[in-house]
PDB file of C-alpha atoms in Angstrom:
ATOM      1  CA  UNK A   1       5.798 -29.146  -4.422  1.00  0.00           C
ATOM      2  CA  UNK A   2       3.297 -26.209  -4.508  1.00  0.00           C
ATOM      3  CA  UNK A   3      -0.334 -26.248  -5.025  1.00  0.00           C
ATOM      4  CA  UNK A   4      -2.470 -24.834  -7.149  1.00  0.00           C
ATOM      5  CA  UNK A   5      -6.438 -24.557  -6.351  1.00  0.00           C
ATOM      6  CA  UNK A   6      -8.579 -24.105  -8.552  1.00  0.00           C
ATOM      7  CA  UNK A   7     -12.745 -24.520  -7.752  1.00  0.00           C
ATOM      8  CA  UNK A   8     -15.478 -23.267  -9.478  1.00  0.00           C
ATOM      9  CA  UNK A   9     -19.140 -24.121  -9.518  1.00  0.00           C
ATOM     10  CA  UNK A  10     -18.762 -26.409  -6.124  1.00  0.00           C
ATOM     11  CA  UNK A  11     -20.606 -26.123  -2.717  1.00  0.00           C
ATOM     12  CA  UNK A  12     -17.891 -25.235  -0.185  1.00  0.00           C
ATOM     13  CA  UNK A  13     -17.841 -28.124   1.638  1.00  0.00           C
ATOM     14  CA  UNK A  14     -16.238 -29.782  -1.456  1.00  0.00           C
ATOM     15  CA  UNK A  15     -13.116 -27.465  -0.204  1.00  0.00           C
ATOM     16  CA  UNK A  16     -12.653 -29.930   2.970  1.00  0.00           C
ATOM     17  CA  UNK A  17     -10.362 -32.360   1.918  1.00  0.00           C
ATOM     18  CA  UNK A  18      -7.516 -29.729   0.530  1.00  0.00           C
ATOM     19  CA  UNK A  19      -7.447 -28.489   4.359  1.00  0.00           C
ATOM     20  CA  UNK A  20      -4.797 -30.611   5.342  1.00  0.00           C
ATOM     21  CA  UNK A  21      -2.498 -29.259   2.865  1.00  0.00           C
ATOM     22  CA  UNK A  22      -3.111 -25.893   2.785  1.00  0.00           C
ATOM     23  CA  UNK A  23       0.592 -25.546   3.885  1.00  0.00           C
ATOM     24  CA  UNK A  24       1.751 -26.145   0.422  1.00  0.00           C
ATOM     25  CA  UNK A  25      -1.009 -23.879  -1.245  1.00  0.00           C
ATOM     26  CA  UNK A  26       0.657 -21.063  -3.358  1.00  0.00           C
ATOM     27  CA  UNK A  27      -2.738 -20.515  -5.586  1.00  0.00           C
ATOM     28  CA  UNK A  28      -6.363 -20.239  -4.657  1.00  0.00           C
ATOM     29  CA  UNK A  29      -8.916 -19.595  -7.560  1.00  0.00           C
ATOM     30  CA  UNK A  30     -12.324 -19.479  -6.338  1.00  0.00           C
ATOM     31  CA  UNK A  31     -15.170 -18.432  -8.849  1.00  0.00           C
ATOM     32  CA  UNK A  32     -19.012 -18.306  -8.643  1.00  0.00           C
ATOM     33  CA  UNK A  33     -19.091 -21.614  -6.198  1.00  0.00           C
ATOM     34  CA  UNK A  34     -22.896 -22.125  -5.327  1.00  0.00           C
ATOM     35  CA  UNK A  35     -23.492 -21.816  -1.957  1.00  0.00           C
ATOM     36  CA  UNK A  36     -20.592 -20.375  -0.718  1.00  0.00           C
ATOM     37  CA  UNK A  37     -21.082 -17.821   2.429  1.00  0.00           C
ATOM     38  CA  UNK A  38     -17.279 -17.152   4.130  1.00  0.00           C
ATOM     39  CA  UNK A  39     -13.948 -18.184   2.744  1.00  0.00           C
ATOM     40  CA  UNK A  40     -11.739 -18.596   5.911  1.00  0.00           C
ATOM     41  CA  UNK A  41      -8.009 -18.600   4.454  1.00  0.00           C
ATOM     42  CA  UNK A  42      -4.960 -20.102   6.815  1.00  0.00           C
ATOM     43  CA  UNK A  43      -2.218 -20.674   4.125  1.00  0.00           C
ATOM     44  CA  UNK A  44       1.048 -19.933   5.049  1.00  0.00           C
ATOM     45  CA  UNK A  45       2.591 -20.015   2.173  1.00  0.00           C
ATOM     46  CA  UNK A  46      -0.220 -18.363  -0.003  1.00  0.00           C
ATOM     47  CA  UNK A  47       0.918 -16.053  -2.804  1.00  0.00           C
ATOM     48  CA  UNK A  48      -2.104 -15.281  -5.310  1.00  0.00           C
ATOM     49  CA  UNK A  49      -5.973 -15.176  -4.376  1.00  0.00           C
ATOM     50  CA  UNK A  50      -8.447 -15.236  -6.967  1.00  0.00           C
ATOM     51  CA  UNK A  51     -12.212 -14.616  -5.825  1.00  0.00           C
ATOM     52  CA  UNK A  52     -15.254 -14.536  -8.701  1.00  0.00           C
ATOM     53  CA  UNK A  53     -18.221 -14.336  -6.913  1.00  0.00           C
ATOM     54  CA  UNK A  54     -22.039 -12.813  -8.001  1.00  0.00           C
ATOM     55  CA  UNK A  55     -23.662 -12.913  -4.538  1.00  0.00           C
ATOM     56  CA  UNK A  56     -22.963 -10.244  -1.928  1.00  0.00           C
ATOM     57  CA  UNK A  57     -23.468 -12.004   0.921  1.00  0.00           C
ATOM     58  CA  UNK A  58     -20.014 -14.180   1.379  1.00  0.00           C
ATOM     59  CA  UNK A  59     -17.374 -12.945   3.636  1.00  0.00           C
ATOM     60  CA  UNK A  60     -13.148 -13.410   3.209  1.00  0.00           C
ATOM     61  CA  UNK A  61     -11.702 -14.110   6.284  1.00  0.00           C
ATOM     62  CA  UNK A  62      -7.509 -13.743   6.357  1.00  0.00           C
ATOM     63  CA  UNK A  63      -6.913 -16.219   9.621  1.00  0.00           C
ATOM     64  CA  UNK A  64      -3.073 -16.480   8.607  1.00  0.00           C
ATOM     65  CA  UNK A  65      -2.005 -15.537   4.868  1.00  0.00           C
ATOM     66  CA  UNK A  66       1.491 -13.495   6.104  1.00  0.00           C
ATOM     67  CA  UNK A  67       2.670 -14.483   2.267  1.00  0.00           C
ATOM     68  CA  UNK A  68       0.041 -13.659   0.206  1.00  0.00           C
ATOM     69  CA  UNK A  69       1.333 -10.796  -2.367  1.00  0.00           C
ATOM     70  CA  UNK A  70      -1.751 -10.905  -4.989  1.00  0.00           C
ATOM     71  CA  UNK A  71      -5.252 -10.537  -4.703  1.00  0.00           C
ATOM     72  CA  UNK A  72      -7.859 -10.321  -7.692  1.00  0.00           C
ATOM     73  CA  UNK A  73     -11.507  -9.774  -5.701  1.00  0.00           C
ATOM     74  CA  UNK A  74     -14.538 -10.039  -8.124  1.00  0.00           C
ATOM     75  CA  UNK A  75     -17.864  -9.582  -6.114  1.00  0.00           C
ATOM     76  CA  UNK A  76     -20.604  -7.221  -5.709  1.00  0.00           C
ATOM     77  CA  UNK A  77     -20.269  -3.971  -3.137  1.00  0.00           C
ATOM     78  CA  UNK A  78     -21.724  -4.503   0.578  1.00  0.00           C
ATOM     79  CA  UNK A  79     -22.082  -1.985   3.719  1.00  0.00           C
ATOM     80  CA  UNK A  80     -18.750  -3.930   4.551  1.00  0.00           C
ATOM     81  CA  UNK A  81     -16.877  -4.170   1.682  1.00  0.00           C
ATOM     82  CA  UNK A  82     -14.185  -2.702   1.334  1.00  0.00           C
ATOM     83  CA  UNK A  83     -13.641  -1.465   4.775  1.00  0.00           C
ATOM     84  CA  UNK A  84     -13.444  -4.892   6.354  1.00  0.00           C
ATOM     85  CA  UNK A  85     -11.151  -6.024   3.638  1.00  0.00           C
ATOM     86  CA  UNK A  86      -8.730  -3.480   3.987  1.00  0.00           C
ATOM     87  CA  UNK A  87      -8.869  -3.939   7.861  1.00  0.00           C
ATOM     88  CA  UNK A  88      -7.733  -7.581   7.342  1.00  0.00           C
ATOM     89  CA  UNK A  89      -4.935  -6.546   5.300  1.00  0.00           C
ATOM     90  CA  UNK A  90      -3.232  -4.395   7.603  1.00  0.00           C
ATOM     91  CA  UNK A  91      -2.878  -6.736   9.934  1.00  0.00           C
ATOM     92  CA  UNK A  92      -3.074 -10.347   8.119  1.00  0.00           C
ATOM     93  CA  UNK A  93      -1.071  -9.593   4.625  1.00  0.00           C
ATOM     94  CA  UNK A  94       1.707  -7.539   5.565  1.00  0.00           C
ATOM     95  CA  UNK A  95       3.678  -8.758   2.017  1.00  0.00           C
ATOM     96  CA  UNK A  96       1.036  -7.504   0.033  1.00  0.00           C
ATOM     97  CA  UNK A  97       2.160  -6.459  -3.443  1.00  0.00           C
ATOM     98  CA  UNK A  98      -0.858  -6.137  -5.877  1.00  0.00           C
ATOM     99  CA  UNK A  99      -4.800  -5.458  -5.170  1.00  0.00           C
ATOM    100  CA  UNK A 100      -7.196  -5.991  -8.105  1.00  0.00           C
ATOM    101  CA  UNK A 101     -11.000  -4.883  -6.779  1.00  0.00           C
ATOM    102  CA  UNK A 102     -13.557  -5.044  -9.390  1.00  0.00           C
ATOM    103  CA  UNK A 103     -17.555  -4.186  -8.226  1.00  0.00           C
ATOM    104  CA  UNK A 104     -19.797  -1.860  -8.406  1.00  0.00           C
ATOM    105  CA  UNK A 105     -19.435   2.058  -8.337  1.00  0.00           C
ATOM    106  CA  UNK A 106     -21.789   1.539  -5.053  1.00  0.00           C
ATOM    107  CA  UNK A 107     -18.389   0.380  -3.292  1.00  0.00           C
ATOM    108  CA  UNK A 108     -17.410   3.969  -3.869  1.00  0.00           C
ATOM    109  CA  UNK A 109     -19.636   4.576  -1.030  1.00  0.00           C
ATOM    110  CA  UNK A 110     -18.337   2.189   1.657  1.00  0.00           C
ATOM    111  CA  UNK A 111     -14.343   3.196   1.072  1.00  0.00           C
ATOM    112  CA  UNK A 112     -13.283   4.961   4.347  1.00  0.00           C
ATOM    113  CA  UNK A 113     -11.768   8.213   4.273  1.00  0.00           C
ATOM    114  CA  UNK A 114      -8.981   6.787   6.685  1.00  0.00           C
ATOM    115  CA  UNK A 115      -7.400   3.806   5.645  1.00  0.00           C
ATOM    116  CA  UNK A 116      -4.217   2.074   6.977  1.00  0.00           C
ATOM    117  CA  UNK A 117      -0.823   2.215   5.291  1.00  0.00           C
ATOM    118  CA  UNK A 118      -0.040  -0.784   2.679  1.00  0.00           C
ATOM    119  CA  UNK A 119       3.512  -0.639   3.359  1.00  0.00           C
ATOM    120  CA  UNK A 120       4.610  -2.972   0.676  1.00  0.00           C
ATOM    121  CA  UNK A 121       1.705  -2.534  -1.982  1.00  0.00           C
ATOM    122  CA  UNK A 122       2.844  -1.689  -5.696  1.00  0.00           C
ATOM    123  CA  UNK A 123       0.475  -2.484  -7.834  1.00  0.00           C
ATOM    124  CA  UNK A 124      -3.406  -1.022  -7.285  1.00  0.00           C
ATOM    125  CA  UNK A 125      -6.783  -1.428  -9.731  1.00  0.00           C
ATOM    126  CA  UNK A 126     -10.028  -0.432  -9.521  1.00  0.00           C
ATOM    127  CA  UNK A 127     -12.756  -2.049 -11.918  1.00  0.00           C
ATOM    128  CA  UNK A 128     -16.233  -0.282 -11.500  1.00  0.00           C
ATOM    129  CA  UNK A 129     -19.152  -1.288 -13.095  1.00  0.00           C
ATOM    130  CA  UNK A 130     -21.838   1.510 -13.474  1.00  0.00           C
ATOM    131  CA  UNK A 131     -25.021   1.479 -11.340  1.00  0.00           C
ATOM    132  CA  UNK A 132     -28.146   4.171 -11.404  1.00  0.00           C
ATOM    133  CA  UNK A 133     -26.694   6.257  -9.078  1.00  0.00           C
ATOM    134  CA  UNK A 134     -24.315   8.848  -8.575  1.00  0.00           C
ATOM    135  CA  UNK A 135     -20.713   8.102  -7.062  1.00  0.00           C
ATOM    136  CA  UNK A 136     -18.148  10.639  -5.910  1.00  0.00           C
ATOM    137  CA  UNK A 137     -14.647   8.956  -7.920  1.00  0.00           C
ATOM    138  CA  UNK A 138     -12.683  11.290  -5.641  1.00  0.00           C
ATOM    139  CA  UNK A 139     -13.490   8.366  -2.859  1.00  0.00           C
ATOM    140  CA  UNK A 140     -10.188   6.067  -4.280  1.00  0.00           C
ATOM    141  CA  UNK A 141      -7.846   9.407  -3.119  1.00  0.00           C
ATOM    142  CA  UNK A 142      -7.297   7.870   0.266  1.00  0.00           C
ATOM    143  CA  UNK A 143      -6.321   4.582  -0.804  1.00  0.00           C
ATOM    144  CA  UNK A 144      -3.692   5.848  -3.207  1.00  0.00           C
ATOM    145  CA  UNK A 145      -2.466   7.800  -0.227  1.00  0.00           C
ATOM    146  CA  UNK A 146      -2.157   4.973   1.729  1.00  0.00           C
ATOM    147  CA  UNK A 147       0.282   3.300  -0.720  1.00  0.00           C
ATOM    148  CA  UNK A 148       3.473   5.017   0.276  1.00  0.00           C
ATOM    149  CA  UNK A 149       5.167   2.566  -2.643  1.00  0.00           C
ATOM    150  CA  UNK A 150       2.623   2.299  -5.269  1.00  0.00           C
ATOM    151  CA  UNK A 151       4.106   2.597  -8.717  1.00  0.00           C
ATOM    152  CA  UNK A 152       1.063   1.548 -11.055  1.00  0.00           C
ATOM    153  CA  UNK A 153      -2.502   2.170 -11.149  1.00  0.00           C
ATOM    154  CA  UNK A 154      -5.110   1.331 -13.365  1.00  0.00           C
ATOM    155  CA  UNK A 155      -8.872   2.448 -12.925  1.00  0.00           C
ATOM    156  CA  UNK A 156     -11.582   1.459 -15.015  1.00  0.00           C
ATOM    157  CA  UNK A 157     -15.383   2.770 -15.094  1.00  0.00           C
ATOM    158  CA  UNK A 158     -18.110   0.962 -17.304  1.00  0.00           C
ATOM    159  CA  UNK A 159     -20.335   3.395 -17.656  1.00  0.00           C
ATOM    160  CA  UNK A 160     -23.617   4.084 -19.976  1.00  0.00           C
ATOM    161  CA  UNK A 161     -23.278   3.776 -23.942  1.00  0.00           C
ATOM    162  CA  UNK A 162     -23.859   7.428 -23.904  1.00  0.00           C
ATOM    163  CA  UNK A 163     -22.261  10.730 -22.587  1.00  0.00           C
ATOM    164  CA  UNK A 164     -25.135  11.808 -21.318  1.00  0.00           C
ATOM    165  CA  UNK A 165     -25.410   8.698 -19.324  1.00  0.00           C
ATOM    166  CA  UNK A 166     -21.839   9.139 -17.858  1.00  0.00           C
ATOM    167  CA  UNK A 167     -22.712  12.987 -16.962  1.00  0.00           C
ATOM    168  CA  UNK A 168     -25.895  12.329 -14.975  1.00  0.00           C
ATOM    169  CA  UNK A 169     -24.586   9.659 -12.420  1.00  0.00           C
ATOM    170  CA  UNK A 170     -21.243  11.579 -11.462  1.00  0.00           C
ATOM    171  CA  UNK A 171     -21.082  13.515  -8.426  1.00  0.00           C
ATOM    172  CA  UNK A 172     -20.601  17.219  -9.681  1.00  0.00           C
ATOM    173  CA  UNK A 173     -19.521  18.492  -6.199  1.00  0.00           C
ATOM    174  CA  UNK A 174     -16.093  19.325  -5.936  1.00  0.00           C
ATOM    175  CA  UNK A 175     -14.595  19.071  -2.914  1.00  0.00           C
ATOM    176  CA  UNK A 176     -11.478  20.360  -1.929  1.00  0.00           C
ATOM    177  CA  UNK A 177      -8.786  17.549  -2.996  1.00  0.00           C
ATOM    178  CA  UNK A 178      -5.898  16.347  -1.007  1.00  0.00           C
ATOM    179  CA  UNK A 179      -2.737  17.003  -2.675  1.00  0.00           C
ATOM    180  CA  UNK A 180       0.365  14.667  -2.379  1.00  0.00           C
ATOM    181  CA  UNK A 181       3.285  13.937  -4.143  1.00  0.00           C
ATOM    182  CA  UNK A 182       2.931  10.222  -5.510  1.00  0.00           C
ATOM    183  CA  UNK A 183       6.763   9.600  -5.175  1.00  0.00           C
ATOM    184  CA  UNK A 184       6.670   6.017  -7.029  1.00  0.00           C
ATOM    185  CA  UNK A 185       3.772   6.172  -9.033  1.00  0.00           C
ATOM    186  CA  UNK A 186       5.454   5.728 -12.862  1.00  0.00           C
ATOM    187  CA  UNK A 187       2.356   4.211 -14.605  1.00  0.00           C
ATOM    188  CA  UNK A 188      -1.359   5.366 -14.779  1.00  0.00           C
ATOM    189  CA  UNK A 189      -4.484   3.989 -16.782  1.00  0.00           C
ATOM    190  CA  UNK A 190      -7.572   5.432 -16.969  1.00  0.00           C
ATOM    191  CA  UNK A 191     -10.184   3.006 -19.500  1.00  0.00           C
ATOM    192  CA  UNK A 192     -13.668   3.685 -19.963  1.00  0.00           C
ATOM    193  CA  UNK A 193     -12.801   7.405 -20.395  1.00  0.00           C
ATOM    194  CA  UNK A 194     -15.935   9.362 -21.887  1.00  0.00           C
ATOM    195  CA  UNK A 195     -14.228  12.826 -21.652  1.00  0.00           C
ATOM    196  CA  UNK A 196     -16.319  14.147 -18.335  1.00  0.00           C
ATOM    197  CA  UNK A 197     -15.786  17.071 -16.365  1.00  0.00           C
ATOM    198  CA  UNK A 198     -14.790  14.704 -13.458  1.00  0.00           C
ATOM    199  CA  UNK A 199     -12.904  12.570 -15.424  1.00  0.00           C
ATOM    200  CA  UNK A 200     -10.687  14.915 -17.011  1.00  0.00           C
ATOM    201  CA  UNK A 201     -10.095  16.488 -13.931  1.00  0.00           C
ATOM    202  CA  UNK A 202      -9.045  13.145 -12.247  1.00  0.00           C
ATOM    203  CA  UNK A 203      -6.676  12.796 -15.209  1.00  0.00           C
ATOM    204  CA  UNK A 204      -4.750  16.189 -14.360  1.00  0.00           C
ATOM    205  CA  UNK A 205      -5.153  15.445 -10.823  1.00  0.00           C
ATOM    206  CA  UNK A 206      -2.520  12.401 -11.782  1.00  0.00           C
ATOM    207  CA  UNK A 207      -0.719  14.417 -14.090  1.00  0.00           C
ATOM    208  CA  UNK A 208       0.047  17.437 -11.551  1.00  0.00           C
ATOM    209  CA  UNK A 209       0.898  14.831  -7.985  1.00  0.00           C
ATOM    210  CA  UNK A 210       2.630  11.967  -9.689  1.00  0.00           C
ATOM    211  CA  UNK A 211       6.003  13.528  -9.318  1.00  0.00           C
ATOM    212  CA  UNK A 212       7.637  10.550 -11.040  1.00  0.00           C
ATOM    213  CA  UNK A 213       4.961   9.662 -13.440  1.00  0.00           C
ATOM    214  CA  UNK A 214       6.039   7.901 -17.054  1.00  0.00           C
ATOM    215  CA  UNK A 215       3.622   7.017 -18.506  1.00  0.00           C
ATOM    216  CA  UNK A 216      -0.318   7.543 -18.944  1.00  0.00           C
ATOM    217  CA  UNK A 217      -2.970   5.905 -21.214  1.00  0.00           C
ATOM    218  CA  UNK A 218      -6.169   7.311 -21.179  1.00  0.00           C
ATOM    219  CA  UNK A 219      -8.598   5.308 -23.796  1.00  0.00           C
ATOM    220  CA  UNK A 220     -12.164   4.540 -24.163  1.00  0.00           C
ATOM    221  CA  UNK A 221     -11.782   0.977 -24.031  1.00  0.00           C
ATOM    222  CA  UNK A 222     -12.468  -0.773 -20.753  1.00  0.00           C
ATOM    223  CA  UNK A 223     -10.904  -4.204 -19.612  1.00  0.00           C
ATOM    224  CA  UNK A 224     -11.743  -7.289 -17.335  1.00  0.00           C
ATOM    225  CA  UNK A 225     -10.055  -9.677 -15.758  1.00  0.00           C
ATOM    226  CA  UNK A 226     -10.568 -13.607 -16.837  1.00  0.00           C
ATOM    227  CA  UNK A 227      -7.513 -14.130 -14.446  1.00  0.00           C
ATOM    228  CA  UNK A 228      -5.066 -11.945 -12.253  1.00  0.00           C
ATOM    229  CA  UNK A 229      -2.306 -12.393 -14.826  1.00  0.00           C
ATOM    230  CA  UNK A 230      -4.917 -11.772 -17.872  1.00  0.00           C
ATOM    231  CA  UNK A 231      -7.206  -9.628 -18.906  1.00  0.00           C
ATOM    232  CA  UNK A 232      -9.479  -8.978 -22.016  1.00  0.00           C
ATOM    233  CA  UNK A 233     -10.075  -5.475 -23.704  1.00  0.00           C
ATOM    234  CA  UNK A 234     -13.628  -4.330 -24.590  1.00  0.00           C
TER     235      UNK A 234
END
């Protein structure tokens, strides 16, 4: 019989008791639990992880996960996150199929501009919430790269009300952008789209290196997640 886990609103040690049969865990939801510092996950047979969280100073530890395929993370950008969280990946969830990250456009800071291969990873979304100060959205380039097999990818950026808002906390430096043929990549979605400089040229970036692409929505509208398998539309 599988398990489902769902906890919200506890302290962690209420998680004690479901350690003796984390062996038949196939869901962990986890959102906004008081208190909570490190999540330390051995579930072998561990397919979706769910993680709300509004404090920036808990950790995820992968100890042994080698089924987990889905991961929603929810939780505000540190000098260690993402980096350590693709680190653990490489090694810890080999089967991993689908990576939702929703933070900050700080995060955009703290993405490494080498990042191991996810060898099995189809599915990719970034959810970036707009601080009051500039990003560079040419930082997600090496991640994409490093998805040899990705076939969908949806990026969203909540930005201020107003174009001028959106303007004045984009990076207008223009590096020289690595080109590469996204092979698989059929599906793109771009939401929160105000029609920037950057942003248009991010969506003919996609248009000229996904090879194989089908299908693109662009649209003003910007989504959440309330789950990994549902989202809402704003």
């Amino acid at each position: 019989m599988a398990l489902q886990l769902i906890v919200t609103n506890f302290i962690r040690a209420f998680l004690a008791p479901f350690e003796e049969n984390s062996d038949k865990l196939k869901m962990l939801t986890v959102s906004f639990c008081k208190g909570l510092e490190e999540i330390e996950l051995s579930a072998t047979n561990l397919t979706t992880l769910e993680v709300f969280g509004d404090r920036t100073n808990f950790n995820i530890v992968f100890s042994d996960v080698p089924n987990l395929q889905n991961v929603l993370c929810q939780k505000p950008c540190t000098s260690s996150f993402p980096d350590d969280l693709f680190k653990q990946f490489e090694n810890a969830a080999p089967q991993l199929q689908s990576l939702i990250l929703s933070s900050t456009t700080r995060l955009l800071k703290y993405i490494p501009s080498s990042i191991a291969t996810f060898g099995n990873l189809k599915q990719l979304e970034f959810i970036f919430y707009s601080g009051n100060e500039p990003y560079n959205i040419w930082k997600i380039i090496p991640v994409l790269i490093a998805c040899p097999l990705l076939q969908i990818f949806n990026l969203t950026i909540r930005l201020g009300i107003h174009l001028y808002d959106a303007v004045n906390i984009e990076e207008r430096t223009m590096k020289e952008i690595q080109k590469y043929h996204y092979s698989r990549l059929k599906e793109v979605e771009i939401g929160g789209f105000q029609g920037t400089e950057t942003q248009l040229a991010l969506a003919l970036y996609f248009l000229k290196n996904a090879v194989e692409l089908e299908r693109m929505v662009i649209s003003s509208c910007f989504w959440e997640y309330l789950t990994s398998s549902k989202r809402t539309y704003h």
